[in-house]
mmCIF file of C-alpha atoms in Angstrom:
data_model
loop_
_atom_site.group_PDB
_atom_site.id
_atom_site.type_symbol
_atom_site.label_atom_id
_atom_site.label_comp_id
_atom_site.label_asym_id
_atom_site.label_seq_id
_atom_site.Cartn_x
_atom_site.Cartn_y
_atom_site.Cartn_z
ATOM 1 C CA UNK N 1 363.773 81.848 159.283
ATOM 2 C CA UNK N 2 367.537 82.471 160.632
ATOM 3 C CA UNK N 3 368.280 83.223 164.059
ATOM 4 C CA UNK N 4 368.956 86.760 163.299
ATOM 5 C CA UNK N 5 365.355 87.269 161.214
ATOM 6 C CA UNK N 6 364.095 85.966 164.238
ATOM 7 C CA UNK N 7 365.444 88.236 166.894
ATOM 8 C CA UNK N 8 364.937 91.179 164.465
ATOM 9 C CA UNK N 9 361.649 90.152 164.446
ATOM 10 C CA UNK N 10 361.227 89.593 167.605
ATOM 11 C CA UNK N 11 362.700 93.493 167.949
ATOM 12 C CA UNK N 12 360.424 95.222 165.405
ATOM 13 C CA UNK N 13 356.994 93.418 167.281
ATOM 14 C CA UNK N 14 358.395 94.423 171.048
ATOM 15 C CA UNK N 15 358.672 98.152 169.958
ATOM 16 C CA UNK N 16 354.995 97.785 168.017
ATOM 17 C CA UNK N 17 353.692 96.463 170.758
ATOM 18 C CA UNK N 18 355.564 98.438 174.262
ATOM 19 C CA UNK N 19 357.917 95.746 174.961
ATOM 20 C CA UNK N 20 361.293 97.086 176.168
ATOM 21 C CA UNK N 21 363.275 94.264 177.522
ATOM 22 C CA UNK N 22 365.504 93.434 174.913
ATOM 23 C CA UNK N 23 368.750 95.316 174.631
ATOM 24 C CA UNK N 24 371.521 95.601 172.083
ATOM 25 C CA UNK N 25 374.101 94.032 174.204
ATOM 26 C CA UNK N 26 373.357 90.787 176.506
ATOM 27 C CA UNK N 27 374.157 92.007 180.350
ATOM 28 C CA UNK N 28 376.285 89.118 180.513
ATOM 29 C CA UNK N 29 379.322 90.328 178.177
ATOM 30 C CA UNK N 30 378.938 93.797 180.276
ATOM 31 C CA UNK N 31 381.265 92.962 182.708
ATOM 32 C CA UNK N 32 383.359 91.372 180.841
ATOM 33 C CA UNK N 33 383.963 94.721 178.618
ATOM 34 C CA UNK N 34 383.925 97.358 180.582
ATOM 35 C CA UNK N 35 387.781 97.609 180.628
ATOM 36 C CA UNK N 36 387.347 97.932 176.557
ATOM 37 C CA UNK N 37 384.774 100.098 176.486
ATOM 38 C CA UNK N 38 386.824 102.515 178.518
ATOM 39 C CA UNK N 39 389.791 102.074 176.689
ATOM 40 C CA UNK N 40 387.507 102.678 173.381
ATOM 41 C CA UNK N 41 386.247 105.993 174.579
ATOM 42 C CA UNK N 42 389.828 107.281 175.800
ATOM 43 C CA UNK N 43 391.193 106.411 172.109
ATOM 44 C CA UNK N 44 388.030 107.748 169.453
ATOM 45 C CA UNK N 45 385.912 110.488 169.514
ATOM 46 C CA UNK N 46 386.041 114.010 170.194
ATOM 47 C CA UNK N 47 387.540 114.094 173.521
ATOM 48 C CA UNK N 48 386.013 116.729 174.842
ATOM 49 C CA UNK N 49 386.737 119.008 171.715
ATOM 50 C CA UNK N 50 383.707 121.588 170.559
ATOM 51 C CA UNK N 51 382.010 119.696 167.845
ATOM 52 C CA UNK N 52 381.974 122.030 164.539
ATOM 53 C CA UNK N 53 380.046 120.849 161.881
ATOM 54 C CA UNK N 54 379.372 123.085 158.343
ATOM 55 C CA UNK N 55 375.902 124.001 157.818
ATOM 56 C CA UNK N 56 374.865 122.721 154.136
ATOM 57 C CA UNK N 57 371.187 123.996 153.914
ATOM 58 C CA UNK N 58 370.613 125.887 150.713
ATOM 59 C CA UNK N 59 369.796 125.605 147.151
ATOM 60 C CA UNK N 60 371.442 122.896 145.075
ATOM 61 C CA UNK N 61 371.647 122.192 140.911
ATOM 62 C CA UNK N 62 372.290 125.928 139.716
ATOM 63 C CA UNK N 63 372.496 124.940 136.784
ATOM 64 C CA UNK N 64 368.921 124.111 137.129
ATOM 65 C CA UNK N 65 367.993 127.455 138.368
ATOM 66 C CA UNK N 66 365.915 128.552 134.994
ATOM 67 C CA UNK N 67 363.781 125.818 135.030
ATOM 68 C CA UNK N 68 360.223 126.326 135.962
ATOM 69 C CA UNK N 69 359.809 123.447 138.565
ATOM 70 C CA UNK N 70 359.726 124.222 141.903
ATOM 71 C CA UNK N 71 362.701 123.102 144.061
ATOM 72 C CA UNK N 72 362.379 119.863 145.091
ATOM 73 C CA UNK N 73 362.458 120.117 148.886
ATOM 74 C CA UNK N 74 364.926 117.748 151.079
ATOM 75 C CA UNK N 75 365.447 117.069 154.984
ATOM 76 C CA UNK N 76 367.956 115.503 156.422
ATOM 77 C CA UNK N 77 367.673 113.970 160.148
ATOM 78 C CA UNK N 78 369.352 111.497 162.264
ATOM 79 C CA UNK N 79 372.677 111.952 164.133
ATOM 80 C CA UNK N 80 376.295 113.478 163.375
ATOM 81 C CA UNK N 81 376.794 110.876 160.548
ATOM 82 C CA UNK N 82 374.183 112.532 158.642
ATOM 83 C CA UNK N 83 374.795 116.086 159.880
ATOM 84 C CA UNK N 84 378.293 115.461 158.783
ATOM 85 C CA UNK N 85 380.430 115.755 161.581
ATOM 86 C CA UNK N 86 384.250 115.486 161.037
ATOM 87 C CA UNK N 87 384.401 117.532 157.876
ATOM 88 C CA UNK N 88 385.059 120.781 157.104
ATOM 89 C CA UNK N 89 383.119 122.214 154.486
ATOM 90 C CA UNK N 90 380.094 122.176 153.832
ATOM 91 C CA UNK N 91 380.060 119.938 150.278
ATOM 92 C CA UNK N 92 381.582 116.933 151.736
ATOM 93 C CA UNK N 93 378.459 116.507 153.933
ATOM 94 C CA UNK N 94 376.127 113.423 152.970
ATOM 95 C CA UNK N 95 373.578 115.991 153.086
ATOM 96 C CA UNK N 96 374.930 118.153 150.387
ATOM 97 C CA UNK N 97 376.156 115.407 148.287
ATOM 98 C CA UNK N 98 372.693 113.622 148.419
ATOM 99 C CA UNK N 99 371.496 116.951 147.305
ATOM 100 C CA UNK N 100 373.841 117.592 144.787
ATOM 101 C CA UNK N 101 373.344 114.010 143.708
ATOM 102 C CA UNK N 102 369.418 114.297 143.487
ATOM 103 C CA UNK N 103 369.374 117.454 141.729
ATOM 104 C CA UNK N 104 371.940 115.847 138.481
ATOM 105 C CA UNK N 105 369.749 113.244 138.540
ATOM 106 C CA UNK N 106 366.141 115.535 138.555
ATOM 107 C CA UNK N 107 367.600 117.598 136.607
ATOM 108 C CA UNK N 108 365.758 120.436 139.573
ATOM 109 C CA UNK N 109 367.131 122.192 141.903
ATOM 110 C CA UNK N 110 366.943 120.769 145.235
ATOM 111 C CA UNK N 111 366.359 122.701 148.687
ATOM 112 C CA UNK N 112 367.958 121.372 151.515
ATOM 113 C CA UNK N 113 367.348 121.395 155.110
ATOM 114 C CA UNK N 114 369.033 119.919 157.561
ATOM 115 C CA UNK N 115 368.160 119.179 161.311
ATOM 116 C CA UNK N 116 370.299 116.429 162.752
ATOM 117 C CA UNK N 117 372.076 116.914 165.889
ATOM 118 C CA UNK N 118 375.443 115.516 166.887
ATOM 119 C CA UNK N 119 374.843 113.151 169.181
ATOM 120 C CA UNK N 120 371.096 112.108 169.026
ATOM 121 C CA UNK N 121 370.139 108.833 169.821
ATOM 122 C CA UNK N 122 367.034 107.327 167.998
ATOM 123 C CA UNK N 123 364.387 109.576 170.944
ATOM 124 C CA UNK N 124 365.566 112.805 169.508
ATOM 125 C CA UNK N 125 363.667 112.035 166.338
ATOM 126 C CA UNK N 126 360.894 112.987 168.102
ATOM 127 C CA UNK N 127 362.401 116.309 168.669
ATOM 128 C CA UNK N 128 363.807 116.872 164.544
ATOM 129 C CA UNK N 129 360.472 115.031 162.722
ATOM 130 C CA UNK N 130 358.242 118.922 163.890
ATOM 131 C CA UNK N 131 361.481 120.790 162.798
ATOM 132 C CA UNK N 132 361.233 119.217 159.530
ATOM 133 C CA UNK N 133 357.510 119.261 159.246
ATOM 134 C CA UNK N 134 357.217 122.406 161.523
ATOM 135 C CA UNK N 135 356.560 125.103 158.221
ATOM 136 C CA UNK N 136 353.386 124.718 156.396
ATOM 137 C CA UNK N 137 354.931 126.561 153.309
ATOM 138 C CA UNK N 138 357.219 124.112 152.902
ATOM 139 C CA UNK N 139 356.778 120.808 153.136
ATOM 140 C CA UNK N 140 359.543 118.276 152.015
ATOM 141 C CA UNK N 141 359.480 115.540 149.717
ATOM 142 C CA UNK N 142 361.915 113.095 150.296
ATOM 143 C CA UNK N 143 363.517 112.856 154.355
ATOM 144 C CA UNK N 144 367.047 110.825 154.663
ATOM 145 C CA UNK N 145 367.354 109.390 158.448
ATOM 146 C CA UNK N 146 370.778 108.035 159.334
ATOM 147 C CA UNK N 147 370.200 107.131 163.026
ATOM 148 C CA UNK N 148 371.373 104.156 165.516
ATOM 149 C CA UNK N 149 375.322 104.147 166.224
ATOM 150 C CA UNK N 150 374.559 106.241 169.488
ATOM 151 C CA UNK N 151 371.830 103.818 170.715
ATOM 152 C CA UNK N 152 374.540 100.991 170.252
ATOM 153 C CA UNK N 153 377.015 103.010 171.989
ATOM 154 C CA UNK N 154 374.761 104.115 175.199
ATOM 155 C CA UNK N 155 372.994 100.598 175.333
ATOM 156 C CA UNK N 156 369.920 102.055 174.397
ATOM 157 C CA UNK N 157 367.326 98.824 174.093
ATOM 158 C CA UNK N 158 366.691 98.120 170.502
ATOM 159 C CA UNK N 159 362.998 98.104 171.203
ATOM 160 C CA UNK N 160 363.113 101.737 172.125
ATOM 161 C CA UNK N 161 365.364 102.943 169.793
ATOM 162 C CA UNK N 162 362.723 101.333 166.912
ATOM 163 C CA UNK N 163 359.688 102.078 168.198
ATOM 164 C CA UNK N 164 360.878 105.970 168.194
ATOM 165 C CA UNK N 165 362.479 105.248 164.375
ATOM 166 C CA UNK N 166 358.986 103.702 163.162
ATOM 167 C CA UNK N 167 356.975 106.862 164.846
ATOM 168 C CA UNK N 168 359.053 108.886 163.126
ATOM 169 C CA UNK N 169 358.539 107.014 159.521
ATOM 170 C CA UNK N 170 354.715 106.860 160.038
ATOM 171 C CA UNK N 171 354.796 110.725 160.790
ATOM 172 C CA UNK N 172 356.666 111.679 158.021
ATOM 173 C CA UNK N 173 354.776 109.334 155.238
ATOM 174 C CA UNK N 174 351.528 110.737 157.205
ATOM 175 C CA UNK N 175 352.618 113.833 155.637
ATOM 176 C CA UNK N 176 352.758 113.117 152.426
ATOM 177 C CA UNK N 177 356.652 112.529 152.465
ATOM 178 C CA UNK N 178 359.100 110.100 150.993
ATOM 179 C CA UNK N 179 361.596 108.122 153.871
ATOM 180 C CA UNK N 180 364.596 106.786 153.037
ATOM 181 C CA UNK N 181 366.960 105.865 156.535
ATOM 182 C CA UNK N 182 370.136 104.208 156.141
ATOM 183 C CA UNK N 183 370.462 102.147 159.313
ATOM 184 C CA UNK N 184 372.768 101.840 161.750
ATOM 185 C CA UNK N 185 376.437 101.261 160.617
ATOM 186 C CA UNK N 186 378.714 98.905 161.884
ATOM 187 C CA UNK N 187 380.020 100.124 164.885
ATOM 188 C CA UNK N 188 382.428 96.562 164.669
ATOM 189 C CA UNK N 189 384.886 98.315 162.419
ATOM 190 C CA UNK N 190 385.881 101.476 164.377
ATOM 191 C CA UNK N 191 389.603 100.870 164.566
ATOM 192 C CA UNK N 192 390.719 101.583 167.912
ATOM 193 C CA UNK N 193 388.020 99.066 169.349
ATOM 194 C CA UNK N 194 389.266 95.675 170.182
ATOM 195 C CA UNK N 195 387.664 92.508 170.670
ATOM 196 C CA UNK N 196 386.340 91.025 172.596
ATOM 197 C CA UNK N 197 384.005 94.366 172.059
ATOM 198 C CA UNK N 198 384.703 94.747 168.469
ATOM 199 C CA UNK N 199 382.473 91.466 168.045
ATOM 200 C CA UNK N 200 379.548 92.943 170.082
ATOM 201 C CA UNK N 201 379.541 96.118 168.796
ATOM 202 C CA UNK N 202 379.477 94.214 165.335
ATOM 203 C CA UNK N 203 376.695 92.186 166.600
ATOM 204 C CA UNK N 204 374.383 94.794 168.199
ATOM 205 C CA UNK N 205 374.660 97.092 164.844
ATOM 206 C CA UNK N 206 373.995 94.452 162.889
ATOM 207 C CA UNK N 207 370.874 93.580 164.851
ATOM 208 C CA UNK N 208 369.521 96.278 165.273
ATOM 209 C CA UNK N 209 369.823 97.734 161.549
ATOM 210 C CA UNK N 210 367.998 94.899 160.581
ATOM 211 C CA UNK N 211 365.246 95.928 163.167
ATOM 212 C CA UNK N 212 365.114 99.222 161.418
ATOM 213 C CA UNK N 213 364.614 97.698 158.791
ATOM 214 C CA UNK N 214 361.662 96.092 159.494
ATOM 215 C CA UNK N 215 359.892 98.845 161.418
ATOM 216 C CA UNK N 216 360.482 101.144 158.811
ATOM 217 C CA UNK N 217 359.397 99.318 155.924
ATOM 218 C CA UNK N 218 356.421 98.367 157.766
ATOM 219 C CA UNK N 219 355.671 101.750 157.577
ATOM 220 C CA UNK N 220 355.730 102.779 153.910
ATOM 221 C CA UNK N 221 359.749 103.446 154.329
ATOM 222 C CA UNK N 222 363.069 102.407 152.477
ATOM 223 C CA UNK N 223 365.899 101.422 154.095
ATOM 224 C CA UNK N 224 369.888 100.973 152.793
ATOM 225 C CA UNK N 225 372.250 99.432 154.875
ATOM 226 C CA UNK N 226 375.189 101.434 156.103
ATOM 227 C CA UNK N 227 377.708 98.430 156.406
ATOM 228 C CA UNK N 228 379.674 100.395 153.840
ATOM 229 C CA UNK N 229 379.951 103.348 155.998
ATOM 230 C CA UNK N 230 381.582 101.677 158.846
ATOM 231 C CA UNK N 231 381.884 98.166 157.455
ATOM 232 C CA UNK N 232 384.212 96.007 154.872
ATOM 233 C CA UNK N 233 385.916 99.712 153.115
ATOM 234 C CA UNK N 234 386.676 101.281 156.341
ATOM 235 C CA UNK N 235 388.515 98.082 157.727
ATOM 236 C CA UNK N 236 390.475 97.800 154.664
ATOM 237 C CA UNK N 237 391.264 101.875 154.129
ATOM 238 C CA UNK N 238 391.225 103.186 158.025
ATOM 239 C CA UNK N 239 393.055 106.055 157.441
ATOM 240 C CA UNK N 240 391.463 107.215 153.816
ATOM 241 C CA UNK N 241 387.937 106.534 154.800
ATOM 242 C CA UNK N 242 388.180 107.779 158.936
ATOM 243 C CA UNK N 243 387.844 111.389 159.917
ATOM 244 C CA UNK N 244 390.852 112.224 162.410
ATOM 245 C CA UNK N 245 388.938 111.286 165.201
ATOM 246 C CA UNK N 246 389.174 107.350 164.220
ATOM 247 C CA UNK N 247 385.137 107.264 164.180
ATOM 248 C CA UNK N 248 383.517 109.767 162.032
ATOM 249 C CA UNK N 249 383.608 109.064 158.414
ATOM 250 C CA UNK N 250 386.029 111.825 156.346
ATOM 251 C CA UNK N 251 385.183 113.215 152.874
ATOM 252 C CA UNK N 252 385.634 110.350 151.216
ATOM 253 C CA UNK N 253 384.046 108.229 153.274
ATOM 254 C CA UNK N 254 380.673 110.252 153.392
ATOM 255 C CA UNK N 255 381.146 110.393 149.576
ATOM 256 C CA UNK N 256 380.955 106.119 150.124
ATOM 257 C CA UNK N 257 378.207 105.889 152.055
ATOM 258 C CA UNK N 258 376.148 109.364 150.004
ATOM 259 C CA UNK N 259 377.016 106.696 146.410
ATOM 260 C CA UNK N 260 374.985 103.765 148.157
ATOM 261 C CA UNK N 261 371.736 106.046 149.479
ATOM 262 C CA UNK N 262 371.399 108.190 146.248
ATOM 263 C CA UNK N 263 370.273 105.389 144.351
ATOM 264 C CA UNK N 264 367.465 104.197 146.706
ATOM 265 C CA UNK N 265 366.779 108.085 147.309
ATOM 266 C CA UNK N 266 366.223 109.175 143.634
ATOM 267 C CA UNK N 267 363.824 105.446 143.189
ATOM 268 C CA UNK N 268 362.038 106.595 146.275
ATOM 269 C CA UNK N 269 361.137 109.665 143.640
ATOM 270 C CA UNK N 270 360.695 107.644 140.410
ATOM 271 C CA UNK N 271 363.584 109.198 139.627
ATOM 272 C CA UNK N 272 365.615 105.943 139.285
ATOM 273 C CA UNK N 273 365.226 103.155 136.576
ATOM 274 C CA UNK N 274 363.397 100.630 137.648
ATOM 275 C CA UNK N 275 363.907 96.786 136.483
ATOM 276 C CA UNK N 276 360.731 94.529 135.865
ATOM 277 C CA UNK N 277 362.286 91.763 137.631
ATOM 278 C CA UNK N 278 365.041 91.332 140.397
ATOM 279 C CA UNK N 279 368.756 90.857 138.891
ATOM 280 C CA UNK N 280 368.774 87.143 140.147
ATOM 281 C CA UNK N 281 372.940 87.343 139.428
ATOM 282 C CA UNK N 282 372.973 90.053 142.044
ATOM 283 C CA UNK N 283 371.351 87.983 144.306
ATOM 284 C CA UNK N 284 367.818 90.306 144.612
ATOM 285 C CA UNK N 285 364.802 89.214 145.253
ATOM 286 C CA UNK N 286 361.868 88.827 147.174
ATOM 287 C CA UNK N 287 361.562 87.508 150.833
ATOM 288 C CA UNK N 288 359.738 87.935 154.057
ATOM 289 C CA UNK N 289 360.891 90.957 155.552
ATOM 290 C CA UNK N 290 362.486 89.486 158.645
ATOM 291 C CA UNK N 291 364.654 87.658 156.183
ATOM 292 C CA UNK N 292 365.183 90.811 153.758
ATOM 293 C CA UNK N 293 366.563 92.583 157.013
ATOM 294 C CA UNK N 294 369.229 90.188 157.967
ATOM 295 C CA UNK N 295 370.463 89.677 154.857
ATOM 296 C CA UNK N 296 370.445 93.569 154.247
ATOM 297 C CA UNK N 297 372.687 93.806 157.582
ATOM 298 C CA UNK N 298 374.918 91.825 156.747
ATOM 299 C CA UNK N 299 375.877 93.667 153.229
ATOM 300 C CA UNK N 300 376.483 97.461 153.194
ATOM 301 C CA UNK N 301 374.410 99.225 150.246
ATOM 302 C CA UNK N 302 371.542 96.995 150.186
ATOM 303 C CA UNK N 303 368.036 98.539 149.767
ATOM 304 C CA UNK N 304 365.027 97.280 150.855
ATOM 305 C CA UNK N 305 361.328 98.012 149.557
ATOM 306 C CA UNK N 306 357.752 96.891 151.131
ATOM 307 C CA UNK N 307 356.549 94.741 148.272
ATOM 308 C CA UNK N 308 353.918 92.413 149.219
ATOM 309 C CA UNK N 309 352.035 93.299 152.725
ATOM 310 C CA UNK N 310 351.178 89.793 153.635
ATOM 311 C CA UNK N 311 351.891 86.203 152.331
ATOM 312 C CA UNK N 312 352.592 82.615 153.684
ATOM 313 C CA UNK N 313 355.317 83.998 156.699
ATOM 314 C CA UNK N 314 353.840 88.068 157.045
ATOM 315 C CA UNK N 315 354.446 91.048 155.141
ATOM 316 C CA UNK N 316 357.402 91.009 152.026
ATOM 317 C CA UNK N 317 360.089 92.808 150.824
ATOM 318 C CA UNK N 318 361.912 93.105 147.821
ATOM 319 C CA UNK N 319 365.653 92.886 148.277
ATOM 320 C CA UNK N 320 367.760 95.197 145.978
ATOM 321 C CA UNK N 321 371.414 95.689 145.179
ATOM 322 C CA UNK N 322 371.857 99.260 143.352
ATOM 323 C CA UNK N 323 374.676 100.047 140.887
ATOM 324 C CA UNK N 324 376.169 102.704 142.523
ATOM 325 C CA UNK N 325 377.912 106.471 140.847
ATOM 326 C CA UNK N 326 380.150 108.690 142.373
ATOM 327 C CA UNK N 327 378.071 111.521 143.708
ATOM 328 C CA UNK N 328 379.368 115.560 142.298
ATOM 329 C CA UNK N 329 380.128 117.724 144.815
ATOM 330 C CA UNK N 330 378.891 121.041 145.118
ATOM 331 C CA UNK N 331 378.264 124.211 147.724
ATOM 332 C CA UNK N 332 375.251 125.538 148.837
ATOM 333 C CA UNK N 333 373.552 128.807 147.533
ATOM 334 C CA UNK N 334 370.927 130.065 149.906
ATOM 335 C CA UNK N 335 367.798 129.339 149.641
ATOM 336 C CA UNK N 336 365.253 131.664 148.902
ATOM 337 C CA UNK N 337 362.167 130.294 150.472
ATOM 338 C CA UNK N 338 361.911 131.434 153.968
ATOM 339 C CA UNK N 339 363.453 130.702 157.299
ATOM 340 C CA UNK N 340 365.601 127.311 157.689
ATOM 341 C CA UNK N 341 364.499 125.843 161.121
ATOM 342 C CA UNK N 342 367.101 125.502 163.465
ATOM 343 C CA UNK N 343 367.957 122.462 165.923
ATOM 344 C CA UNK N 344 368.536 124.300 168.852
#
């Protein structure tokens, strides 16, 4: 097993088990970037600005509308990546281009809901899972989690911010729902930051999306990794795939991160072709989970699935690499089904 399996392991059984003692940055390099960590928060961000984000809850697929199936019924949760912050309308959210996404591929209309706050760190999951769950007429199907970048940020221990994650995953599959959570993205490609913090921010995303990994496919839960969101795209197109902030995605780069989750979202339905064996050329396959994590870290857009819940080295996971489409855009209508739950 690789050093970073290890320590993601190592992660994942601390928060099973109430350990807390292992953070996302060593105290050591601290000191030693405190001057960059400043200087990182003077130059990204909001500075202080109101944070506006569009609401996309409502009814997606009209074209659907006449059907007689039931909506299919969608929640969104996490953090202002997945409630969209840093565009402008409400289509260009990954919420309502997962929606829009799911419903061309259903062929259904899809009801969305979405309760992620700005801000949130991985503890305010305990806070959104009752929103989501909190009407018994309407209980979704499928939840999306994008969580993580503000535990990095506010040296949250990873142990704490996946124990919450995982309690949040068993909850939601408890009820009967589907969990999909892109983990968190690399935080090592926000432009402004410099090394040496660029490296550690890089490192501590890394390791701790592979701990999410584990924790939530331990509990009946996908994950994709959000490398892409933040990762090798973003360093190469800052200023096409960066909000004007320099740290929240824009349009198009919510539309690159919405093209690598759809895929894993719509299988997590059996709405999604499904190959009898892993596409060896594309470097699939099946491996310990601890294993499956790092190597899902360290590629943006990689999915992976419980598959085997023990062998020879612990539970298994099958390691995926999903063709991805570009995702149609749409607007809301409102839904028709009763009261959306807020997140104040």
């Amino acid at each position: 097993m690789s050093s970073r399996a290890r320590v993601a392991r190592r992660i994942a059984a601390g928060a099973a088990y109430g350990g807390g003692g292992i953070g996302l940055l060593g105290a050591a390099a601290v000191g030693v970037l405190l001057a960059e960590v400043q200087l990182a928060r003077r130059q990204v961000g909001n500075h202080g600005d109101p944070v506006h984000v569009p609401s996309a809850d409502g009814l997606y697929g009209r074209a659907y509308a006449a059907s007689c199936e039931a909506p299919l019924r969608f929640v969104m949760l996490g953090d202002s990546t997945a409630a969209g912050q840093g565009v402008h309308r409400a289509r260009q959210t990954p919420a309502a281009l997962l929606a829009s996404g799911l419903a061309a591929v259903a062929e259904r209309t899809v009801e969305l809901r979405n309760v992620a706050l700005p801000g949130a760190q991985s503890d305010d999951l305990d806070r959104q899972v009752p929103l989501a769950l909190s009407d018994p007429d309407w209980q979704p199907d499928v939840c999306v989690i994008m969580i993580g970048a503000n535990d990095v940020t506010h040296r949250i221990p990873a142990t704490k911010s996946v124990r919450h994650l995982s309690a949040a995953v068993r909850r939601l599959r408890t009820a009967g729902c589907e969990v999909v959570v892109g983990t968190c993205p690399d935080l090592g490609s926000v432009e402004p930051v410099q090394q040496p913090l660029r490296w550690v921010a890089r490192r501590a995303s890394r390791q701790l999306a592979a701990a999410q990994t584990i924790g939530t496919v331990e509990q009946g839960g996908r994950t994709v990794s959000l490398g892409d969101l933040l990762g090798p795209e973003f360093a190469a197109n800052p200023r096409e795939l960066f909000g004007p902030d320099n740290y929240h995605p824009s349009a198009e780069g919510y539309q690159t991160a919405a093209m690598a989750v759809l895929p894993t979202l719509c299988a997590a339905l059996g709405l999604w072709p499904e190959e009898e064996r892993p596409d060896v050329s594309r470097a699939e396959g099946f491996l310990p989970v601890a294993r499956a994590a790092a190597k899902a870290a360290e590629e943006g857009g990689t999915e992976v699935t419980g598959a085997m819940p023990t062998g020879p080295r612990g539970p298994w996971a099958l390691l995926k690499r999903r063709r991805r489409h570009r995702v149609p855009t749409q607007d809301p209508t409102p839904a028709t089904t009763g009261p959306t739950p807020t997140t104040d």
